[in-house]
Tab-separated table of C-alpha atoms in Angstrom:
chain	number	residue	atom	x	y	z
J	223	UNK	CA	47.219	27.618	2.503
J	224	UNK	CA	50.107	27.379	0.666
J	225	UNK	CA	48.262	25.583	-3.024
J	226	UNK	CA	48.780	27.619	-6.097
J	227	UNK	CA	45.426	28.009	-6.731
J	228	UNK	CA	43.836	30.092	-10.021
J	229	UNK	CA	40.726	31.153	-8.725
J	230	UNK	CA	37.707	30.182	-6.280
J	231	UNK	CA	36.629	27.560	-8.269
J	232	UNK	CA	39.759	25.487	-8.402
J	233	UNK	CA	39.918	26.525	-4.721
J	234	UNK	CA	36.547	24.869	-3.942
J	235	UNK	CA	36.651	21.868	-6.243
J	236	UNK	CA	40.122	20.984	-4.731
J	237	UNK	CA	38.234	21.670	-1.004
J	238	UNK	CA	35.303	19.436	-1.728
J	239	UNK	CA	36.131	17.093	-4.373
J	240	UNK	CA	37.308	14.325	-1.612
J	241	UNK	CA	34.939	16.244	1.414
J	242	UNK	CA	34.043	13.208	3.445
J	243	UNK	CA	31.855	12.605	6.646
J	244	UNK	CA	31.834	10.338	8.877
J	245	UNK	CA	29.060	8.226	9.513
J	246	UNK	CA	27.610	6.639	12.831
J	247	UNK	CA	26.748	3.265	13.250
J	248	UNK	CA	23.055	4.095	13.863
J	249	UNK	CA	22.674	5.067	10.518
J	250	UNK	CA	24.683	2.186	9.065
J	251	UNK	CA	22.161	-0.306	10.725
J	252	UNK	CA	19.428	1.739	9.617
J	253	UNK	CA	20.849	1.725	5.785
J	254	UNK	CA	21.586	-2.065	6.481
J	255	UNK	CA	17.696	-2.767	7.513
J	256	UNK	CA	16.956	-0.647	4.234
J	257	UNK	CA	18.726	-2.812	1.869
J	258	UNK	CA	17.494	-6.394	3.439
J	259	UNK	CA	14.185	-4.702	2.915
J	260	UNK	CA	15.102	-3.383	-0.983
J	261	UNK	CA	16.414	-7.043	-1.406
J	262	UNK	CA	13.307	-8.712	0.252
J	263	UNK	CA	11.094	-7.174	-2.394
J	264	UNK	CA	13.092	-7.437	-5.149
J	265	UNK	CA	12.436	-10.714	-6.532
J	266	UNK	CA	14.953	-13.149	-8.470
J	267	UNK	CA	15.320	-16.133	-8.700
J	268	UNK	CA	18.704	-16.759	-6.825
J	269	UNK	CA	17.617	-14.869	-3.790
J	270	UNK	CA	14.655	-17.530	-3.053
J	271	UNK	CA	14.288	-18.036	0.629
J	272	UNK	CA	11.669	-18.944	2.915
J	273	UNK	CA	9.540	-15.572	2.626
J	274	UNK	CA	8.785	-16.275	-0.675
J	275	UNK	CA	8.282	-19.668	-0.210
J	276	UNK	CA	5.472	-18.674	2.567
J	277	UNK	CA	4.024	-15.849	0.778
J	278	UNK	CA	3.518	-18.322	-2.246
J	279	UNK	CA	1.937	-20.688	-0.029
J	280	UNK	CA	-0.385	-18.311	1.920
J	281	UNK	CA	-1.565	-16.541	-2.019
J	282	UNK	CA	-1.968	-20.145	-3.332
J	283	UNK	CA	-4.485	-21.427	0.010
J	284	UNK	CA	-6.289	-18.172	0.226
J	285	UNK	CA	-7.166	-18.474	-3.649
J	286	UNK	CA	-8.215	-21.697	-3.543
J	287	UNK	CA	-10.233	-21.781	-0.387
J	288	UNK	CA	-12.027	-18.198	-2.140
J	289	UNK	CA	-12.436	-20.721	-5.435
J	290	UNK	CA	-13.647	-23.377	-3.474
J	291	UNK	CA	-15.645	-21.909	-1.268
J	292	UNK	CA	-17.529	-20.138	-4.233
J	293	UNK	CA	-18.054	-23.863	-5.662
J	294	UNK	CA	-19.155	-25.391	-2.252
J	295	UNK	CA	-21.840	-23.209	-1.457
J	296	UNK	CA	-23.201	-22.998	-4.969
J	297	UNK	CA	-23.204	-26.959	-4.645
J	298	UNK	CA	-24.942	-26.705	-1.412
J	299	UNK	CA	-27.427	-24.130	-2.574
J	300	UNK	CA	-28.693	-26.254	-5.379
J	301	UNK	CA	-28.718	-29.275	-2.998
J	302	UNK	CA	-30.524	-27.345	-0.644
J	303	UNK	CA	-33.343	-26.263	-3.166
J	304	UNK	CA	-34.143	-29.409	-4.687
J	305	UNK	CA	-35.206	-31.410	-1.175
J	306	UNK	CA	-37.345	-28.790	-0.259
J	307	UNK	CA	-39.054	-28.543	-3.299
J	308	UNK	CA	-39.641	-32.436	-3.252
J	309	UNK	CA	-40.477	-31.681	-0.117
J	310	UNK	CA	-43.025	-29.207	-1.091
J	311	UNK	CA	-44.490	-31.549	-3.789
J	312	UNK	CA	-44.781	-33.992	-1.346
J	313	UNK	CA	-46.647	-31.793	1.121
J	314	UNK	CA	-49.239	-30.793	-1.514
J	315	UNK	CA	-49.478	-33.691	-3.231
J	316	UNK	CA	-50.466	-35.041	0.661
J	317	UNK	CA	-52.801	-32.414	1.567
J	318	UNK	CA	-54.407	-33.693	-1.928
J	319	UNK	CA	-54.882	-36.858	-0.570
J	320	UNK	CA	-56.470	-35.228	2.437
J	321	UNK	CA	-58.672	-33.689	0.659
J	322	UNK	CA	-59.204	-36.942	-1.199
J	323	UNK	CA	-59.721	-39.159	1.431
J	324	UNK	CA	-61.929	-36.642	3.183
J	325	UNK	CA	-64.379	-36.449	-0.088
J	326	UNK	CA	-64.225	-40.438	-0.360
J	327	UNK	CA	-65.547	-40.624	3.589
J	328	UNK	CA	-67.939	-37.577	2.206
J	329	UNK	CA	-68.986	-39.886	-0.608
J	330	UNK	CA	-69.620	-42.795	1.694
J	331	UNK	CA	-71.596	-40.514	4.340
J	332	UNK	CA	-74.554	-37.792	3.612
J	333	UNK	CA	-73.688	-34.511	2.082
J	334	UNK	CA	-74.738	-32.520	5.061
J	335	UNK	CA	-71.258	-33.261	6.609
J	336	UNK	CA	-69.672	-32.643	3.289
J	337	UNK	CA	-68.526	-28.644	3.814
J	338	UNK	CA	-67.822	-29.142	7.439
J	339	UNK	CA	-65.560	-31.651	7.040
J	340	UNK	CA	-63.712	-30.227	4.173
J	341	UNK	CA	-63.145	-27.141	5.716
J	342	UNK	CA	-62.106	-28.979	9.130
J	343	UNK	CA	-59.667	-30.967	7.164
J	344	UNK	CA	-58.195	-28.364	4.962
J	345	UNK	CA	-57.646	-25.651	8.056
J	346	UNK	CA	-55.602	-28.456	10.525
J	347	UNK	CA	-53.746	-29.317	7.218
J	348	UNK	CA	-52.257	-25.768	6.872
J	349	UNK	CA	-51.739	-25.830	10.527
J	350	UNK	CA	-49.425	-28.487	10.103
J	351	UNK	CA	-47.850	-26.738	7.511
J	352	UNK	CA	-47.171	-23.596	9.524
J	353	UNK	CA	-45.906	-25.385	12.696
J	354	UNK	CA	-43.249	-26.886	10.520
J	355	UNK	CA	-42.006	-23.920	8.931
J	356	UNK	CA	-40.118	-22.592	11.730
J	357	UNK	CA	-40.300	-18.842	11.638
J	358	UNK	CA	-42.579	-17.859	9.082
J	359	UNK	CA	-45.958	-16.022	9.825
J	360	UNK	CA	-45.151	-14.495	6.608
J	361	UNK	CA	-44.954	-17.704	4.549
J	362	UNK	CA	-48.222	-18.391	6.232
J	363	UNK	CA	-49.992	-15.545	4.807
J	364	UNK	CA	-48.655	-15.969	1.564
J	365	UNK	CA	-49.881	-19.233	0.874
J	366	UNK	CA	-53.697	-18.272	2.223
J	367	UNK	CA	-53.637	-14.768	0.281
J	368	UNK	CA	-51.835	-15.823	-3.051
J	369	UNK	CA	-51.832	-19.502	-2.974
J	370	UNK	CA	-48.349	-19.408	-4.389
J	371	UNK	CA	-46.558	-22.543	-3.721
J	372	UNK	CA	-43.407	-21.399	-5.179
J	373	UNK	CA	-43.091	-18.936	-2.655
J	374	UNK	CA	-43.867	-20.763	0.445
J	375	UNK	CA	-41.005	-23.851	-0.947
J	376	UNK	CA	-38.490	-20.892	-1.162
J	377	UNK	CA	-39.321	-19.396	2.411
J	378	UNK	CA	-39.408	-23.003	3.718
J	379	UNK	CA	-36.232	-23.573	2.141
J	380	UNK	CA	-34.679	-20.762	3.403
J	381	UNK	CA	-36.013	-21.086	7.093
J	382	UNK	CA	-35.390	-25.047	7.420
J	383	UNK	CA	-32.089	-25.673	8.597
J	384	UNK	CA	-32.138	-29.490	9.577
J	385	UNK	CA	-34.395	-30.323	6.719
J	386	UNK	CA	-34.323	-34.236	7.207
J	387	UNK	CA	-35.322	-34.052	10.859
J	388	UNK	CA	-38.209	-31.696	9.608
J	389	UNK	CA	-39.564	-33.869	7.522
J	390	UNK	CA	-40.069	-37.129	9.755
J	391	UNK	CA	-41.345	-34.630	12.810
J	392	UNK	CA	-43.749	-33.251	10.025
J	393	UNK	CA	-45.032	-36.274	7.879
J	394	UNK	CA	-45.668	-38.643	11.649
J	395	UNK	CA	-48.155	-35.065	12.249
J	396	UNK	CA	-49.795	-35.591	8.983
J	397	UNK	CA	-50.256	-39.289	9.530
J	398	UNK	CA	-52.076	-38.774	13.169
J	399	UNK	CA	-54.055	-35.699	12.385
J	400	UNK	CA	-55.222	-37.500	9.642
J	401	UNK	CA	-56.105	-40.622	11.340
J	402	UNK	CA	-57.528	-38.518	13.996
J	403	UNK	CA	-59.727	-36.050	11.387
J	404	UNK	CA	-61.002	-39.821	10.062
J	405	UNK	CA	-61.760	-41.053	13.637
J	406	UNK	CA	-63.898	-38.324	14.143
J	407	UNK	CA	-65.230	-38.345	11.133
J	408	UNK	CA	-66.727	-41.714	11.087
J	409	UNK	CA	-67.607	-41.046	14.647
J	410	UNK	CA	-69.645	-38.185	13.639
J	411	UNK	CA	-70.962	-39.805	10.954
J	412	UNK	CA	-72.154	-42.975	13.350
J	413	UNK	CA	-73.538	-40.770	15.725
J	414	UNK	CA	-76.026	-38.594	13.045
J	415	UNK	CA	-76.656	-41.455	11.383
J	416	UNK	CA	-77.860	-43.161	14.866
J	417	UNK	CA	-79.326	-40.069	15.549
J	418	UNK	CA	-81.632	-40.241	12.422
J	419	UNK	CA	-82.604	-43.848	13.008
J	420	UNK	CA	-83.423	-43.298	16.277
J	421	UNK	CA	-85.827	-40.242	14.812
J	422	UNK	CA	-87.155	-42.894	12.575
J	423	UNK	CA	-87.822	-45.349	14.802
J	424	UNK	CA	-89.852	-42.743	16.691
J	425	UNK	CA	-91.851	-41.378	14.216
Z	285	UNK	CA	37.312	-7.452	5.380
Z	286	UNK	CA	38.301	-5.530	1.598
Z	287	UNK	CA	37.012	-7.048	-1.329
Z	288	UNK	CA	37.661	-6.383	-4.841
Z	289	UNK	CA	35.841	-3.297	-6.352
Z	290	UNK	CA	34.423	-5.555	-9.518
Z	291	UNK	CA	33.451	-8.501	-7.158
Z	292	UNK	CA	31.545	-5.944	-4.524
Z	293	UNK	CA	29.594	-4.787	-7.757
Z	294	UNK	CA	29.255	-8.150	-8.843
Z	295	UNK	CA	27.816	-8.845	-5.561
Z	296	UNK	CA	25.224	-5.863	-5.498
Z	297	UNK	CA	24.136	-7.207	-8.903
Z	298	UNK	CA	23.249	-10.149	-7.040
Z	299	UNK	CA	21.525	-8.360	-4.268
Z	300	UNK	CA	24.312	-10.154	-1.973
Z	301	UNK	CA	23.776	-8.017	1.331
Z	302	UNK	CA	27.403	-8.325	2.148
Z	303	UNK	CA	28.320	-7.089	-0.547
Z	304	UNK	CA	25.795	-4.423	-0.500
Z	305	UNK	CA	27.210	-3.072	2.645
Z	306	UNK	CA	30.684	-3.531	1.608
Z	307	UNK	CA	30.274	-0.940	-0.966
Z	308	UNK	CA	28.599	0.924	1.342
Z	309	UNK	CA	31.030	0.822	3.890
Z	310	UNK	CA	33.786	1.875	1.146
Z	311	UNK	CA	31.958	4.856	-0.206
Z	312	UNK	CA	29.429	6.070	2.431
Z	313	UNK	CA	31.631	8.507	4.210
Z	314	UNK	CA	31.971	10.447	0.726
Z	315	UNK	CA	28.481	10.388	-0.022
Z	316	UNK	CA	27.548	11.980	2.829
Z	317	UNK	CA	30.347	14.744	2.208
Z	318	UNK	CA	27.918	14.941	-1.045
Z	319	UNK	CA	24.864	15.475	0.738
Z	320	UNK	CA	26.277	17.499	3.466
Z	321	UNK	CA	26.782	20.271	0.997
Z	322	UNK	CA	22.974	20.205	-0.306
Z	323	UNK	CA	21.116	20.195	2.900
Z	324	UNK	CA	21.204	22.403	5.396
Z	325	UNK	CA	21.419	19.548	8.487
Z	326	UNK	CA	22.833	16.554	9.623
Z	327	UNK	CA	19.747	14.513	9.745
Z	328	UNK	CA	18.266	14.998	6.499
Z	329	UNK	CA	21.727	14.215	5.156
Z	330	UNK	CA	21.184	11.179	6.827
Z	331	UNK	CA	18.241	10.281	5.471
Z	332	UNK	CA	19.559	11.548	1.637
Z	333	UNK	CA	22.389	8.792	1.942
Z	334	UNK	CA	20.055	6.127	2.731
Z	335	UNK	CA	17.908	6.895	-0.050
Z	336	UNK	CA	20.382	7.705	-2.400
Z	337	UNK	CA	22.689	4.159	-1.545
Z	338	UNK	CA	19.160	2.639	-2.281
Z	339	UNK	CA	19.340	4.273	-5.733
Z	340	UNK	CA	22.404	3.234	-6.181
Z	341	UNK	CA	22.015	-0.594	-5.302
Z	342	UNK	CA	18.288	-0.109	-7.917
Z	343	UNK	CA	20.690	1.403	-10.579
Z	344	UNK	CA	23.787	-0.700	-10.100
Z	345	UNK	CA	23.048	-3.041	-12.869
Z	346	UNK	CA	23.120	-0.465	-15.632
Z	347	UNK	CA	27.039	1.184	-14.293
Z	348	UNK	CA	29.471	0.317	-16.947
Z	349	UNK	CA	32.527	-0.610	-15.395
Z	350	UNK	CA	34.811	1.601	-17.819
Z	351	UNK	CA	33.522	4.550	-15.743
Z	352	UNK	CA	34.572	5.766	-12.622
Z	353	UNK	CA	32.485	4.519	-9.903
Z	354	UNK	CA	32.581	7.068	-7.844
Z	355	UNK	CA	31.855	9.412	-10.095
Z	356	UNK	CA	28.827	7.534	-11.149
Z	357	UNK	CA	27.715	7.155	-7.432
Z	358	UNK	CA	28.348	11.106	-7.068
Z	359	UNK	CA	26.436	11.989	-9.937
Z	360	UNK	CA	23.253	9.471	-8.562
Z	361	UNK	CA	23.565	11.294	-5.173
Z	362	UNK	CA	23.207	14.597	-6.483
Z	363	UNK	CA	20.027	13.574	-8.325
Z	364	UNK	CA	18.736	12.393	-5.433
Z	365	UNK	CA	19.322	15.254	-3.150
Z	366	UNK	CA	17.509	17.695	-6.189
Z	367	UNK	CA	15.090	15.160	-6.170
Z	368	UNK	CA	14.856	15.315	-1.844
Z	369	UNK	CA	15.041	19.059	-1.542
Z	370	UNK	CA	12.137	18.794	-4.282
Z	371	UNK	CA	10.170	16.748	-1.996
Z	372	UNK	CA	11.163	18.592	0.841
Z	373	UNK	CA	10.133	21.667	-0.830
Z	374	UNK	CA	13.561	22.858	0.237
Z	375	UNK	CA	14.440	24.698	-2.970
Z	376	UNK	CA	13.288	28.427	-3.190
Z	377	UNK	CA	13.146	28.851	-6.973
Z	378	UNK	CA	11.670	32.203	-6.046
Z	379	UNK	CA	15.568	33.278	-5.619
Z	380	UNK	CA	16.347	32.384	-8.927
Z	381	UNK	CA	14.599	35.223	-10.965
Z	382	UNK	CA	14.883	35.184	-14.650
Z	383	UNK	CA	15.483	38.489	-15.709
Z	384	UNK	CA	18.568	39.475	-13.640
Z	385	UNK	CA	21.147	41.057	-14.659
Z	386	UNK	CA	24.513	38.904	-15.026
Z	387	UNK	CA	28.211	41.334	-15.829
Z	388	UNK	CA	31.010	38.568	-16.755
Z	389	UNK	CA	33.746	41.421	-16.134
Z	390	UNK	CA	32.330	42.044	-12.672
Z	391	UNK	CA	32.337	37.762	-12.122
Z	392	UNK	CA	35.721	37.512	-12.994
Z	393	UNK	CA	36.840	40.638	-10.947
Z	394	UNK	CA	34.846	39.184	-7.312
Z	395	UNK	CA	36.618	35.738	-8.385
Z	396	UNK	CA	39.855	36.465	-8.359
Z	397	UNK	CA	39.785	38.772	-5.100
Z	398	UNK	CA	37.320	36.263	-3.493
Z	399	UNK	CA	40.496	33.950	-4.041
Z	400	UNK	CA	42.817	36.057	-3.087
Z	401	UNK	CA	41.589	37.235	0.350
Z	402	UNK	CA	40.552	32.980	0.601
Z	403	UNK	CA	44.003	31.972	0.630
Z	404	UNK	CA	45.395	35.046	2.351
Z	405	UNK	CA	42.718	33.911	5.490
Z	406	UNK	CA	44.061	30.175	5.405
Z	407	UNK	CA	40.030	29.540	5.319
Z	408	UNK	CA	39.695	25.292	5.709
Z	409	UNK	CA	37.075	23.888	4.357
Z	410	UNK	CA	34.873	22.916	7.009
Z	411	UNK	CA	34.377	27.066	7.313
Z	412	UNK	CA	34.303	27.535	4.090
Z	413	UNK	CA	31.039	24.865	3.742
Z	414	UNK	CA	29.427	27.132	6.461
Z	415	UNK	CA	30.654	29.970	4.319
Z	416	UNK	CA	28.538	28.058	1.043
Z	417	UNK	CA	25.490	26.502	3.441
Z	418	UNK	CA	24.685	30.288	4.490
Z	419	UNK	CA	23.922	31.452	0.888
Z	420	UNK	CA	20.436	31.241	-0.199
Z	421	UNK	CA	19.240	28.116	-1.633
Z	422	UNK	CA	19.391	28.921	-5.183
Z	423	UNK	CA	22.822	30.212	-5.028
Z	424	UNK	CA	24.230	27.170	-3.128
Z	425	UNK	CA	22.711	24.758	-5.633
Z	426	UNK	CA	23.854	26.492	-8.140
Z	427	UNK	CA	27.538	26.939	-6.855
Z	428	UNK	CA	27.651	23.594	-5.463
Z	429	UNK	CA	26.429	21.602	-9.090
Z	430	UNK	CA	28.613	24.067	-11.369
Z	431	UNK	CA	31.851	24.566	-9.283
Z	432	UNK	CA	32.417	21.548	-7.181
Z	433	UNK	CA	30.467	18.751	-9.002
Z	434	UNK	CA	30.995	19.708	-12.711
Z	435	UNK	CA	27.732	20.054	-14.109
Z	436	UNK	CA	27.270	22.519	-16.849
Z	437	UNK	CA	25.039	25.630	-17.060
Z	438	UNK	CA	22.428	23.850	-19.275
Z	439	UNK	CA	22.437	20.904	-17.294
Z	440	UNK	CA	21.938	22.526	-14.085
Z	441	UNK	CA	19.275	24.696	-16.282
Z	442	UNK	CA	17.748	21.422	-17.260
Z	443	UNK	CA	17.540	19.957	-13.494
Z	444	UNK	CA	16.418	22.851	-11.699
Z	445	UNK	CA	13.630	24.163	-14.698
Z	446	UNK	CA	15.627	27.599	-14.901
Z	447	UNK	CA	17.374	29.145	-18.558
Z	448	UNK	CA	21.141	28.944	-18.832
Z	449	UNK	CA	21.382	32.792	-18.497
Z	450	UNK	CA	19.298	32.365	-14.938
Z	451	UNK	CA	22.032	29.860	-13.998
Z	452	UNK	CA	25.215	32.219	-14.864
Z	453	UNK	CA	23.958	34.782	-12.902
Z	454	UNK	CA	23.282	32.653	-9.539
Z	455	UNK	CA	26.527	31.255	-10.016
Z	456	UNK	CA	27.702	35.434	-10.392
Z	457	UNK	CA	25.528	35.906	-7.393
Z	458	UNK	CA	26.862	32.962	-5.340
Z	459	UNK	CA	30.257	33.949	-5.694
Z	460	UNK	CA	29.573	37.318	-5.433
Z	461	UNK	CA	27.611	36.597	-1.512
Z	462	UNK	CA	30.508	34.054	-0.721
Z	463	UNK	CA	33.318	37.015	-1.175
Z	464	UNK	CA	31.288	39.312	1.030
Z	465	UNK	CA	30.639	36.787	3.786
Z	466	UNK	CA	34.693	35.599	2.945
Z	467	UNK	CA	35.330	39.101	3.958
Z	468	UNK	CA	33.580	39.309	7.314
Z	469	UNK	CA	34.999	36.248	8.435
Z	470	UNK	CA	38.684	37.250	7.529
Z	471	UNK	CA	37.935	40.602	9.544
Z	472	UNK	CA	36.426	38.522	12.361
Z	473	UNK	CA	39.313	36.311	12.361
Z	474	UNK	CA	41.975	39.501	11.952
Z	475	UNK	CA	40.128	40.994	15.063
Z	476	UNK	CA	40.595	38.325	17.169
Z	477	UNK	CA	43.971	36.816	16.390
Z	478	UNK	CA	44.824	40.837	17.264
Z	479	UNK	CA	43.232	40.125	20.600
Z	480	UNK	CA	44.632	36.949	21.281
Z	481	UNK	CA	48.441	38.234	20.912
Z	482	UNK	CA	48.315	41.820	22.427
């Protein structure tokens, strides 16, 4: 080493100051895959390219099927609720006129048929109204124990999937148990009141 | 394919990957001299470059162009390989203890016969960066960011969380260490260039 050099300092800067190292292509393609990556998520606007363009289009639909998916089943819950609970008007307003048909027929005929024929008609009604709810044993309770109709058009909103279908299956039952609870009826009524004349006639 | 220093870091401004590794391509071989000196292997010198070239392309934007660039780029590297040897947990502050005792006559005396018996040797300086990556952490970081990259004593005091008096005496330290291990290699080398012509 033939550098005038002052001391170890000047000796070491003058060493190191241009030290250099080469360095393999490995790590060049591993600091090239390290800057596409630093430039992929640094945004601007003169770098747009198609990964923006799809991650702007996957954010947008995934927002709006979350927003509309909130809307769509709220829409469908409060269509949902407000059948049923026509539906449930309808049933009790029906099982009135059961009951008010039955008492008309009582009317007509003596009063000694008058509690059997309520009761038949009232316990076949809620029959009808249990086959028709689809799971609910529950429900079934409920409306014998509290009388709540709120709860059992909730339950029966809840369980009742195809609620259309449901309805036409469940008011052509009401229509033949009813014509068959006044068949009977009358026929019972014919047959004690044939019963007494013929008891007449004897005595 | 060269490009014009302003238009590469007009480029990088731009995030323009060619550009990107054009600069890199110019420059990496020094910046890894850089981090060669502050760790201790070849890998995690590795890994310091491509961190501290990603530092460089995130900082880029605020380099004033009246500067030297490689300068700048040095002085970003070094930051980052504090910064790694941080993270790495590579820096034994334990080394650097406050209260020792630091003798400017005695520096300047181990300086200039460190020197002498240097240049006497014909030491290069691949041995003499084994010579410097053999001293104890603190005493390499100091001697490295004083001597070779020009940082002051209350600057390095101010990266490394040490006093300025804790920072003269590592440096005293440093250069004391290097002499002595200066010395065995010069006898190592005596004995066996003795060998090799008897």
């Amino acid at each position: 080493m033939s550098k005038n050099i002052n001391n170890i300092d000047d000796l070491l800067r003058d060493d190191f100051e241009d030290f250099s190292s080469d360095v393999s292509p490995d790590v060049r393609a591993k600091v090239s895959n390290a800057v596409r990556s630093f430039n992929f998520f640094r945004f601007s606007p003169g770098n747009f390219n198609v990964f923006y363009l799809t991650a702007i289009i996957i954010g947008t639909s995934v927002i709006l099927s979350f927003t509309t998916g909130i809307f769509t089943t709220g829409t469908r819950e409060t269509n949902q609720t407000k059948p049923n609970n026509q539906k449930i008007n309808s049933t009790v307003e029906s099982s009135d006129k059961t009951v008010n048909s039955e008492t008309d027929v009582q009317n007509n005929e003596n009063t000694l048929f008058e509690n059997k024929t309520e009761s038949q008609s009232v316990f076949p009604m809620t029959k009808i109204i249990n086959s028709s709810n689809t799971d609910g044993n529950d429900s079934q309770e409920s409306i014998f124990q509290d009388g709540n109709v709120e709860t059992l058009s909730n339950e029966i909103v809840e369980t009742n999937s195809s609620t259309e279908g449901n309805k036409i299956v469940y008011d052509t039952i009401v229509e033949t148990v009813k014509v068959f609870i006044t068949d009977t009826i009358t026929n019972e009524v014919h047959q004690t009141v044939e019963v007494k004349k013929n008891k007449k006639t004897k005595n | 394919m060269m490009y014009d220093e302003s238009k590469i870091i007009e480029g990088c401004r731009n995030n323009k990957h060619k550009s990107q590794m054009a600069l890199f391509d110019k420059y990496a071989p020094m910046l890894r001299g850089v981090c060669l000196r502050y760790v201790r292997n070849d890998a995690d010198a590795d890994d310091l470059l491509q961190e501290g070239f990603i530092k460089i392309l995130d900082n880029i934007k605020n380099y004033v162009e009246t500067g030297s660039l490689k300068a700048w780029m040095k002085r970003i590297m070094v930051n980052q390989a504090l910064n790694f040897l941080k993270k790495k947990k590579q820096l034994d502050f334990c080394q650097l203890n406050e209260n020792e005792d630091f003798d400017e006559d005695e520096q300047d005396y181990n300086q200039d016969k460190t020197e002498n018996k240097l240049i006497e040797a014909n030491i290069g300086p691949g041995e003499i960066l084994k010579l410097i990556k053999s001293l104890p952490d603190g005493y390499q970081m100091v001697l490295n960011l004083y001597v070779i990259d020009g940082f002051s004593h209350k600057e390095i005091a101010g990266q490394l969380n040490i006093s300025v008096g804790t920072s003269k005496s590592q440096l005293s330290r440093a250069r004391k260490t290097l002499l002595e291990k200066a010395n065995e290699l010069i006898l190592k080398n005596t004995i066996s260039y003795e060998q090799e012509y008897k």
